[in-house]
């Protein structure tokens, strides 16, 4: 007696469904519904953000070297580029890597002229602290912008839910107490 291997009736409701051949891929899963915290624009991959940041730091270092010969002004130009990039990019890790790249380019090509990284003690710590402050200000500005955008969206969400009744006093909630 021959059994039919192309049909299967082992479903819960007893319906007959065709058997899937092992070489065919399973049906595509239905896409998950969009959550309210999903952003409309897709996130940039980490490597792309770091590449853009490296290009921006290279351009800022070249710009600083060509605009002025004063090392403090050059430091401020590259640090402003670090802070501006940290304020615009959505990935904190990419901002940190870009800040380190900016510091390395500044230390190697502006302070030491030939791409040599060195540590002078106080001067290097000062330069690194300026980069850290610029990075912190950029990240802080991005965080404040994020909080502001969420606060602007919150009244729309609570307005859709309708007005809530005023809370009752504690004595009315527990009359037996």
Coordinates of C-alpha atoms in Angstrom, one line a residue, residues 13-123:
X13 CA -7.6 21.3 12.9
X14 CA -7.2 18.3 10.6
X15 CA -6.9 20.3 7.4
X16 CA -4.7 19.0 4.6
X17 CA -1.7 21.1 3.7
X18 CA 0.9 20.3 1.0
X19 CA 4.2 19.1 2.4
X20 CA 7.2 21.4 1.8
X21 CA 10.2 19.9 0.1
X22 CA 13.3 20.2 2.2
X23 CA 15.2 22.1 -0.4
X24 CA 12.6 25.0 -0.6
X25 CA 13.0 27.8 1.9
X26 CA 10.3 28.4 4.5
X27 CA 7.7 31.0 3.8
X28 CA 8.9 34.5 4.6
X29 CA 7.8 35.6 8.1
X30 CA 5.4 38.4 8.2
X31 CA 7.1 41.7 9.1
X32 CA 6.8 42.8 12.6
X33 CA 4.5 45.7 13.2
X34 CA 6.2 49.0 13.7
X35 CA 6.7 50.0 17.3
X36 CA 6.2 53.6 18.4
X37 CA 9.9 54.0 19.3
X38 CA 11.1 52.9 15.8
X39 CA 12.6 55.8 13.9
X40 CA 11.5 56.6 10.4
X41 CA 15.0 56.7 9.0
X42 CA 17.3 53.7 9.2
X43 CA 20.4 53.8 11.3
X44 CA 23.8 54.1 9.5
X45 CA 26.1 51.1 10.0
X46 CA 28.9 51.6 12.5
X47 CA 31.7 51.2 9.9
X48 CA 30.1 53.8 7.6
X49 CA 29.8 56.3 10.5
X50 CA 33.4 55.7 11.4
X51 CA 34.5 56.2 7.8
X52 CA 32.6 59.4 7.4
X53 CA 34.0 60.6 10.7
X54 CA 37.6 59.7 9.6
X55 CA 37.1 61.7 6.4
X56 CA 35.7 64.6 8.4
X57 CA 38.6 64.6 10.8
X58 CA 41.1 64.4 8.0
X59 CA 39.5 67.3 6.3
X60 CA 39.4 69.3 9.6
X61 CA 43.1 68.5 10.2
X62 CA 44.0 69.7 6.7
X63 CA 41.8 72.8 7.1
X64 CA 43.4 73.6 10.5
X65 CA 46.9 73.2 9.1
X66 CA 46.3 75.5 6.1
X67 CA 44.3 78.2 7.9
X68 CA 46.6 79.1 10.7
X69 CA 50.0 78.3 12.2
X70 CA 49.0 78.8 15.8
X71 CA 48.7 75.4 17.5
X72 CA 45.9 76.5 19.9
X73 CA 43.7 77.7 17.0
X74 CA 44.4 74.5 15.1
X75 CA 43.4 72.5 18.2
X76 CA 40.1 74.4 18.5
X77 CA 39.3 73.9 14.8
X78 CA 39.8 70.1 15.0
X79 CA 38.0 69.9 18.4
X80 CA 35.0 71.8 16.9
X81 CA 34.9 69.3 14.2
X82 CA 34.8 66.5 16.8
X83 CA 32.0 68.2 18.7
X84 CA 30.0 68.9 15.6
X85 CA 30.3 65.3 14.4
X86 CA 29.3 63.9 17.8
X87 CA 26.3 66.2 17.8
X88 CA 25.1 65.0 14.3
X89 CA 25.9 61.3 14.2
X90 CA 23.5 58.9 15.8
X91 CA 26.0 56.4 17.1
X92 CA 27.9 57.2 20.3
X93 CA 30.5 54.5 19.6
X94 CA 31.3 56.1 16.2
X95 CA 31.6 59.5 17.9
X96 CA 34.2 58.0 20.4
X97 CA 36.2 56.4 17.7
X98 CA 36.1 59.6 15.6
X99 CA 37.3 61.6 18.5
X100 CA 40.2 59.3 19.0
X101 CA 41.0 59.5 15.3
X102 CA 40.8 63.3 15.4
X103 CA 43.2 63.4 18.4
X104 CA 45.6 61.1 16.7
X105 CA 45.6 63.2 13.5
X106 CA 46.0 66.3 15.5
X107 CA 48.8 64.9 17.6
X108 CA 50.6 63.2 14.7
X109 CA 50.3 65.8 11.9
X110 CA 49.9 69.2 13.6
X111 CA 51.9 68.8 16.8
X112 CA 54.6 66.5 15.5
X113 CA 54.4 67.4 11.7
X114 CA 55.3 64.0 10.3
X115 CA 52.6 61.6 11.6
X116 CA 54.5 60.6 14.7
X117 CA 52.4 60.1 17.8
X118 CA 54.1 61.2 21.0
X119 CA 53.3 61.9 24.6
X120 CA 54.7 65.2 26.0
X121 CA 53.1 65.0 29.4
X122 CA 51.1 68.1 30.3
X123 CA 50.6 69.4 26.7

